[in-house]
PDB file of N, CA and C in Angstrom:
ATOM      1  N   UNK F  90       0.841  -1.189   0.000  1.00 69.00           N
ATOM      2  CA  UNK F  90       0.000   0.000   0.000  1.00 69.00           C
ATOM      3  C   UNK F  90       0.885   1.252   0.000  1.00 69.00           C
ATOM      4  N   UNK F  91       1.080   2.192  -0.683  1.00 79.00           N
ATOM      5  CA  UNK F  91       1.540   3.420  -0.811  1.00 79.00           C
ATOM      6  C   UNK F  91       0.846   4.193  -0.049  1.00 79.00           C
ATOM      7  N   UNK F  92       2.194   4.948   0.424  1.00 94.00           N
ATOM      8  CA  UNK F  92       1.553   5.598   1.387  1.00 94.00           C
ATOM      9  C   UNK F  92       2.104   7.362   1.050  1.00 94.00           C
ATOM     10  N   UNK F  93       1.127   8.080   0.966  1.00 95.00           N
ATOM     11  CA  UNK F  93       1.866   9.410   0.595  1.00 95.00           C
ATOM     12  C   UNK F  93       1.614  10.391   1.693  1.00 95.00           C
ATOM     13  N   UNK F  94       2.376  11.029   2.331  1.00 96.00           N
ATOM     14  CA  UNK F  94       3.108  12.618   3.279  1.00 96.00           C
ATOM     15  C   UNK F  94       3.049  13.225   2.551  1.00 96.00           C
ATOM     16  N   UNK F  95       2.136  14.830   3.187  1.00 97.00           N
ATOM     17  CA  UNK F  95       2.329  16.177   2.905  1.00 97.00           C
ATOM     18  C   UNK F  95       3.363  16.354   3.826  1.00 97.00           C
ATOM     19  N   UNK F  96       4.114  17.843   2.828  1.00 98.00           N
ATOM     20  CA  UNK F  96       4.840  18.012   3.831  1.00 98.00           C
ATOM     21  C   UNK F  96       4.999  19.589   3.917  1.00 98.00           C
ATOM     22  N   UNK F  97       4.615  19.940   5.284  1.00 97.00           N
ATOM     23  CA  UNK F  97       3.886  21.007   5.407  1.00 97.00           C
ATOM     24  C   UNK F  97       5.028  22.861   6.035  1.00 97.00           C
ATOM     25  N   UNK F  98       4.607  23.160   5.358  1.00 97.00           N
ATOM     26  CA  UNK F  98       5.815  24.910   6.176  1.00 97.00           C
ATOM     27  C   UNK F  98       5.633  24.893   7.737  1.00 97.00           C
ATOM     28  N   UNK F  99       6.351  25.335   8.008  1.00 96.00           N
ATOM     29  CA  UNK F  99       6.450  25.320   9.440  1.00 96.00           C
ATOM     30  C   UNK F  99       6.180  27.073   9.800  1.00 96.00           C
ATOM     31  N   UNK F 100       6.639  27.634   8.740  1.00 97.00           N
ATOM     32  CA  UNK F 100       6.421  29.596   8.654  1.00 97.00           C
ATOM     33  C   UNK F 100       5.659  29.689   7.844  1.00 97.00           C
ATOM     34  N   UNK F 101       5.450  31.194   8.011  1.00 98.00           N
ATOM     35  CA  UNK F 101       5.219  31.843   7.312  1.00 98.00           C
ATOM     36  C   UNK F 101       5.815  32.740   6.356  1.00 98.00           C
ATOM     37  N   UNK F 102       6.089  32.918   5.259  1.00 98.00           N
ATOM     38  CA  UNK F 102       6.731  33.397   4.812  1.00 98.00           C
ATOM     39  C   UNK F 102       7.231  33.560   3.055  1.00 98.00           C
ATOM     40  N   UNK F 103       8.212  33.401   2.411  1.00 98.00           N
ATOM     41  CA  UNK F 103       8.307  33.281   0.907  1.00 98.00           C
ATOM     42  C   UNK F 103       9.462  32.046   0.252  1.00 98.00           C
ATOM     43  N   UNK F 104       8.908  31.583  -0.346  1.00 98.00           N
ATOM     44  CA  UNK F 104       9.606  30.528  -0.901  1.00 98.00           C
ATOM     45  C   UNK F 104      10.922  31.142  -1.622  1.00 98.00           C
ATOM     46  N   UNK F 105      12.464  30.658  -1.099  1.00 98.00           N
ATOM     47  CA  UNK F 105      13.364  31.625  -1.374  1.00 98.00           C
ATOM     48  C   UNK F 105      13.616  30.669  -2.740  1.00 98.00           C
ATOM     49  N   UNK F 106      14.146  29.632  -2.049  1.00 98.00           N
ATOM     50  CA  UNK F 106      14.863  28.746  -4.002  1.00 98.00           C
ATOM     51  C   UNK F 106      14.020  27.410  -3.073  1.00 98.00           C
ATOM     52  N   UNK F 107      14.188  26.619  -4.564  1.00 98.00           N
ATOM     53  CA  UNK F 107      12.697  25.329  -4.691  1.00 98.00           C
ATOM     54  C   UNK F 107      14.365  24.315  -5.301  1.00 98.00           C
ATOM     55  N   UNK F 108      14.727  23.460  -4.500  1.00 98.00           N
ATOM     56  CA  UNK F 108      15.639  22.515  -4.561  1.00 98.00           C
ATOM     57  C   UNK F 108      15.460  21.423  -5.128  1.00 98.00           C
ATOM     58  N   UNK F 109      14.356  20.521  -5.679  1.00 97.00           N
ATOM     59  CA  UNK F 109      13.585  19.343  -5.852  1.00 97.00           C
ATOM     60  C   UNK F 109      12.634  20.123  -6.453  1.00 97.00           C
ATOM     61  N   UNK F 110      12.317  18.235  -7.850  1.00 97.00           N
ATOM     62  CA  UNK F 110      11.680  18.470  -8.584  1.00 97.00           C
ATOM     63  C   UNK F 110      10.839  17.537  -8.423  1.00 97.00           C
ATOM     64  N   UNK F 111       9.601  17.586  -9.019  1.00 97.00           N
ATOM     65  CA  UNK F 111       8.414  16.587  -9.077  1.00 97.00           C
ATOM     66  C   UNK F 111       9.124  15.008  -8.973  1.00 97.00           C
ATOM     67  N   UNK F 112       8.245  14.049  -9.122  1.00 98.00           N
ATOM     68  CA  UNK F 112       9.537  12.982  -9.323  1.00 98.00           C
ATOM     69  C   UNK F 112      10.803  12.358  -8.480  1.00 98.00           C
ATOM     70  N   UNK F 113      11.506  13.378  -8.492  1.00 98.00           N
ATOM     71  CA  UNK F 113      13.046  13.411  -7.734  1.00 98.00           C
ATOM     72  C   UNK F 113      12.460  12.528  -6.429  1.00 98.00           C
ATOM     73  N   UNK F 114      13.451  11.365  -6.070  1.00 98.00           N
ATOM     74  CA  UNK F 114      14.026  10.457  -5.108  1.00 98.00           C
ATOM     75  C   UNK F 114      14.586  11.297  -4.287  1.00 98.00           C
ATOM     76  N   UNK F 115      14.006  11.264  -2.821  1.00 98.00           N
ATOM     77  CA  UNK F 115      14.839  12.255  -1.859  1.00 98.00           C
ATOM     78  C   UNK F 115      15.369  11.207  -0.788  1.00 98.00           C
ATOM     79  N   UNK F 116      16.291  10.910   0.101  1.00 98.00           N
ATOM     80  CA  UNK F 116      17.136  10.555   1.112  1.00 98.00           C
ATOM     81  C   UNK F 116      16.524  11.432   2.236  1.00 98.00           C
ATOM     82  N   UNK F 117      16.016  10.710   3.507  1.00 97.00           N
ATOM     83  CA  UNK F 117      15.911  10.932   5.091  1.00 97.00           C
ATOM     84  C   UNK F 117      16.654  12.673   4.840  1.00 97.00           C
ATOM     85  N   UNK F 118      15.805  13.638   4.992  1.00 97.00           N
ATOM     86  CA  UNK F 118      17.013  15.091   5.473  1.00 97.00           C
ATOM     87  C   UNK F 118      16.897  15.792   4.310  1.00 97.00           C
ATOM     88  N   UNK F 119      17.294  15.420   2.951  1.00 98.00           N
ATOM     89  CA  UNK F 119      17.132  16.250   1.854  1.00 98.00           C
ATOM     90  C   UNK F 119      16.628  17.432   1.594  1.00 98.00           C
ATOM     91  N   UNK F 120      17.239  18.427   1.516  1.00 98.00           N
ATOM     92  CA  UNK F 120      15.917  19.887   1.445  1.00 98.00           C
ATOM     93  C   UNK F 120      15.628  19.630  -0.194  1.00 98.00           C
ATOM     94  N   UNK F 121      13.948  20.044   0.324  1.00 98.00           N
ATOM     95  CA  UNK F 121      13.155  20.205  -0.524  1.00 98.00           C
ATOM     96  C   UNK F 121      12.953  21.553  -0.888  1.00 98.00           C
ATOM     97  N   UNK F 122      12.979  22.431   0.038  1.00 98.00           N
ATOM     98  CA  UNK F 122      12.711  24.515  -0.665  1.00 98.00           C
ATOM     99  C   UNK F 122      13.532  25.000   0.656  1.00 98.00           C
ATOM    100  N   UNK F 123      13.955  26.055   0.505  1.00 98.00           N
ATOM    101  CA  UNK F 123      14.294  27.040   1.289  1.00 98.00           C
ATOM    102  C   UNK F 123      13.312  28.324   1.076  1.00 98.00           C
ATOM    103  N   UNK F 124      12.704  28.671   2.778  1.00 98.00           N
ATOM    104  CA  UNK F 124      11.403  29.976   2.651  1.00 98.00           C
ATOM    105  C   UNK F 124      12.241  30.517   3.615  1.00 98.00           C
ATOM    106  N   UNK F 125      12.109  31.882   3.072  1.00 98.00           N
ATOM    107  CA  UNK F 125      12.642  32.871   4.202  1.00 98.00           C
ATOM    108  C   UNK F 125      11.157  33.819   4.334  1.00 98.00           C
ATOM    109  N   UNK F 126      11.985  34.135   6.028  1.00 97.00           N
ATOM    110  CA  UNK F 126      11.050  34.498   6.635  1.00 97.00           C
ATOM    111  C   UNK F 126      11.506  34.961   8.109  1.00 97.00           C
ATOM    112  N   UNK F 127      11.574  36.741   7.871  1.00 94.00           N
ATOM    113  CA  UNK F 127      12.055  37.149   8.780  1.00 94.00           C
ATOM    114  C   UNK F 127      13.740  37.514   8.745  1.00 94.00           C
ATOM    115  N   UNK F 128      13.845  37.585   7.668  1.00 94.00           N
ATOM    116  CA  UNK F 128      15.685  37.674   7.006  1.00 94.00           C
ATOM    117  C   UNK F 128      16.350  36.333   7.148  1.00 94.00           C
ATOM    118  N   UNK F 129      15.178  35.177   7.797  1.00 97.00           N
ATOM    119  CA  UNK F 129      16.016  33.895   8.207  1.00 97.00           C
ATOM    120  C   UNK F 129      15.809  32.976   6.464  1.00 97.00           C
ATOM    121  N   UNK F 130      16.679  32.216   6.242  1.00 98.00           N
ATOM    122  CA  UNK F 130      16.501  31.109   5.727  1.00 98.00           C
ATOM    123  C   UNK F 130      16.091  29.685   6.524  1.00 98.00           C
ATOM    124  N   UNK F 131      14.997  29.624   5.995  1.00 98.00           N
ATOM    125  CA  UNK F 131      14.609  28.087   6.812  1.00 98.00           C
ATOM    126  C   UNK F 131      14.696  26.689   5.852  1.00 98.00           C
ATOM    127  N   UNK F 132      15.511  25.610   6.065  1.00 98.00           N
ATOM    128  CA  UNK F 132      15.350  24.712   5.222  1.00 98.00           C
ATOM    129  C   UNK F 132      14.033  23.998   5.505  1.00 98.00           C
ATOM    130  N   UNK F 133      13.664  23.192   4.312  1.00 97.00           N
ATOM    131  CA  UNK F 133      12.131  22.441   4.472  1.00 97.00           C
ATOM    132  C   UNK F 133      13.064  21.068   3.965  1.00 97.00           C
ATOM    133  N   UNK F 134      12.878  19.910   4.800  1.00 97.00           N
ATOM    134  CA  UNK F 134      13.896  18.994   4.496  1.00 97.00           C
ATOM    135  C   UNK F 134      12.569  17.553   4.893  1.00 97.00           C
ATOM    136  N   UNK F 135      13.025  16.550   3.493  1.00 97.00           N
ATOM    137  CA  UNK F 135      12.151  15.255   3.509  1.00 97.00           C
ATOM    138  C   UNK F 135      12.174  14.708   4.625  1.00 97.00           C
ATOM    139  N   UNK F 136      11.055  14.402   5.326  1.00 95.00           N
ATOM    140  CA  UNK F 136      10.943  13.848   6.565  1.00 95.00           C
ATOM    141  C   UNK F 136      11.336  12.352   6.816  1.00 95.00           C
ATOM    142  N   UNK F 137      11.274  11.383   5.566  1.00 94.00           N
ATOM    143  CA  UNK F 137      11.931  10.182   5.316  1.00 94.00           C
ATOM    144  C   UNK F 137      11.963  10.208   3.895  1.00 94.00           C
ATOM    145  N   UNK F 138      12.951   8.972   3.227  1.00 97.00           N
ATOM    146  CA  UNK F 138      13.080   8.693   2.143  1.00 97.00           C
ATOM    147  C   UNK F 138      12.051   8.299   0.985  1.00 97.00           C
ATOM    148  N   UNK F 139      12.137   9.133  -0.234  1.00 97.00           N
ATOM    149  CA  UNK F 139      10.617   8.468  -0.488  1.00 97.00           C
ATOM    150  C   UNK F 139      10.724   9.774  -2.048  1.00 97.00           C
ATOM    151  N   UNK F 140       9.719   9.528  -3.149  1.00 98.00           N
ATOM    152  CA  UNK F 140       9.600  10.323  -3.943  1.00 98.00           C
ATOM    153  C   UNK F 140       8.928  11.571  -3.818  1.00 98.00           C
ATOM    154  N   UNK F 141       9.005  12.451  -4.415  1.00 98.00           N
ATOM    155  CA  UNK F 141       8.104  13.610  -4.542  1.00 98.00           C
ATOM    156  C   UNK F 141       6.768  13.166  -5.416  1.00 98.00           C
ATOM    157  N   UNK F 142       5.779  13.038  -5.160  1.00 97.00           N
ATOM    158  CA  UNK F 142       4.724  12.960  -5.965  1.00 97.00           C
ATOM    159  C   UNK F 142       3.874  14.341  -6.682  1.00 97.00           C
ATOM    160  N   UNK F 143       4.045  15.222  -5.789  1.00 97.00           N
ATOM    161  CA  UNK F 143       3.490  16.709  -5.934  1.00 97.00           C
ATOM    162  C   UNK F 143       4.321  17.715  -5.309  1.00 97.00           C
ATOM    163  N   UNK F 144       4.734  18.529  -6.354  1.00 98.00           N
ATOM    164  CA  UNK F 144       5.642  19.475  -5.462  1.00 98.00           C
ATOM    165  C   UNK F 144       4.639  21.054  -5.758  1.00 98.00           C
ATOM    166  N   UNK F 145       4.391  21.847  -4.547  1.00 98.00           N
ATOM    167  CA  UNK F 145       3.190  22.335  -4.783  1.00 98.00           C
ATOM    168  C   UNK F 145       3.856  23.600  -4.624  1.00 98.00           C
ATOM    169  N   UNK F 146       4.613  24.557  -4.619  1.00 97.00           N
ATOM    170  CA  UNK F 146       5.243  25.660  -4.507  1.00 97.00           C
ATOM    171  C   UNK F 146       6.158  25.933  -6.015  1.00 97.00           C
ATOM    172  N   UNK F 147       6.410  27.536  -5.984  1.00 97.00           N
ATOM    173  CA  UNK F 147       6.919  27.722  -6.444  1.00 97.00           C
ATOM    174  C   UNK F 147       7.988  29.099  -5.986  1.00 97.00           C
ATOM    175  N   UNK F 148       9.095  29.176  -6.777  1.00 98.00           N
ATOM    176  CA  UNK F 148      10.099  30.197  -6.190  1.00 98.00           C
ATOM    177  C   UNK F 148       9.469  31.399  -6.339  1.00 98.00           C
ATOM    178  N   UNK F 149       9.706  32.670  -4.891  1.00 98.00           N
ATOM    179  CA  UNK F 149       8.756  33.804  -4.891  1.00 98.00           C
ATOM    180  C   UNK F 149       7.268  33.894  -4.456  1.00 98.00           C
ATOM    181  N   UNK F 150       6.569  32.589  -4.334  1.00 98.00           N
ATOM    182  CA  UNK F 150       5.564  32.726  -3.778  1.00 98.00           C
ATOM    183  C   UNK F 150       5.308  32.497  -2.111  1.00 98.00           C
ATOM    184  N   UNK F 151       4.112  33.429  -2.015  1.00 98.00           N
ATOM    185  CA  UNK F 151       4.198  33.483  -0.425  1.00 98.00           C
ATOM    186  C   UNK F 151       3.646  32.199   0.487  1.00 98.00           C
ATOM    187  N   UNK F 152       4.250  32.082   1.610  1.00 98.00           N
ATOM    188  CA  UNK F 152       3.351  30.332   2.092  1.00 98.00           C
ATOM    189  C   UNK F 152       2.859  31.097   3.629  1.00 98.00           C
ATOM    190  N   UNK F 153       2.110  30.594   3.945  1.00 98.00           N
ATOM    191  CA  UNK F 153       1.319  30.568   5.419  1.00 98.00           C
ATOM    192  C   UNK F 153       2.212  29.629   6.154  1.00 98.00           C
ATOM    193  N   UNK F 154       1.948  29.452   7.673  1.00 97.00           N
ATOM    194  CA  UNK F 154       2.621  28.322   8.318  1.00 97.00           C
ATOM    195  C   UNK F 154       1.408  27.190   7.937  1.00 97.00           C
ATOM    196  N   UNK F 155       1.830  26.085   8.093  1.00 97.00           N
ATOM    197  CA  UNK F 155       0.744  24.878   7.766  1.00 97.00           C
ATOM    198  C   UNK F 155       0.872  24.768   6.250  1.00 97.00           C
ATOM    199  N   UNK F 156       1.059  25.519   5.265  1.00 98.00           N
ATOM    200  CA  UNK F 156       0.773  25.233   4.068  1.00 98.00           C
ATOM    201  C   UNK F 156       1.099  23.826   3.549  1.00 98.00           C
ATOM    202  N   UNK F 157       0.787  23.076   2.831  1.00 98.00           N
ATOM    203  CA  UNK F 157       1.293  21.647   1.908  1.00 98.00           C
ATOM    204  C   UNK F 157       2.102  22.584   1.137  1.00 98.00           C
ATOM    205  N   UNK F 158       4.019  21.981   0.923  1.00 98.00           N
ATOM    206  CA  UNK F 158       4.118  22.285   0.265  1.00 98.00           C
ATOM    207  C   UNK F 158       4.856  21.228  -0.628  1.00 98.00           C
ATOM    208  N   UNK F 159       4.720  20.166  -0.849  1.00 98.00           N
ATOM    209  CA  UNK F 159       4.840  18.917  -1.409  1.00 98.00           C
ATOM    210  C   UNK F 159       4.499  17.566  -0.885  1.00 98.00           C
ATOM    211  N   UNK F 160       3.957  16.794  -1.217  1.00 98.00           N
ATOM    212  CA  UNK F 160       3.642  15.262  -1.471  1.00 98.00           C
ATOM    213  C   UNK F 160       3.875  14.098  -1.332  1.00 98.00           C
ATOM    214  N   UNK F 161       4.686  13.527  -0.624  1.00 98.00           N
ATOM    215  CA  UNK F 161       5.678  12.770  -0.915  1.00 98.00           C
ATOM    216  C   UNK F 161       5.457  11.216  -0.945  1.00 98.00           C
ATOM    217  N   UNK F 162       5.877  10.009  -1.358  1.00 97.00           N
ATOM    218  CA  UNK F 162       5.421   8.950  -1.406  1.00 97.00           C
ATOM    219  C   UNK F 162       6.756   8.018  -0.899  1.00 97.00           C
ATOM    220  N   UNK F 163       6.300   7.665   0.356  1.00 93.00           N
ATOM    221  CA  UNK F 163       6.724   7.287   1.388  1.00 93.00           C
ATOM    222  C   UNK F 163       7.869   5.688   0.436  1.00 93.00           C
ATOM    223  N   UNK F 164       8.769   5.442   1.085  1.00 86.00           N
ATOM    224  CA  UNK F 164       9.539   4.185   0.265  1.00 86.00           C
ATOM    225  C   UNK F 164       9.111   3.006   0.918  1.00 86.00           C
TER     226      UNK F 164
END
C-alpha cells in the first residue's frame, strides 16, 4: 500500500529557491525549498526517504505556516 506525506511549512513566509523536482528520489534530510522568513533562511527537508509525488510551490511565492508544500510517497 503506498503511502503518501504532505509536507507542510512550518512559517510563514516566501519561498526563497525550490531545490527538488516533481519525481526526484529524496534521502531521510534532503531539502526540498528554502522559505525565508524574517531575514532567516529556513530549510524544508524530507521527513523520510521516499519520492516527490506533488511538489506544490513555487520560487517567490508566499506560504502561510501549515501550508502543503509537497507530497511525498513514502519508500
Amino acid at each position: 500500500m503506498t503511502q503518501e506525506i504532505e509536507v507542510l511549512s512550518e512559517v510563514t513566509g516566501t519561498v526563497w529557491k525550490v531545490l527538488a523536482t516533481q519525481g526526484q528520489r529524496l534521502a531521510e534530510g534532503d531539502t526540498i525549498a528554502i522559505i525565508e522568513s524574517m531575514k532567516m533562511e529556513i530549510p524544508v527537508e524530507s521527513p523520510f526517504a521516499g519520492t516527490i509525488r506533488k511538489l506544490l510551490v513555487s520560487e517567490g511565492q508566499a506560504v502561510a505556516e501549515g501550508a502543503v508544500l509537497a507530497v511525498i510517497e513514502r519508500d
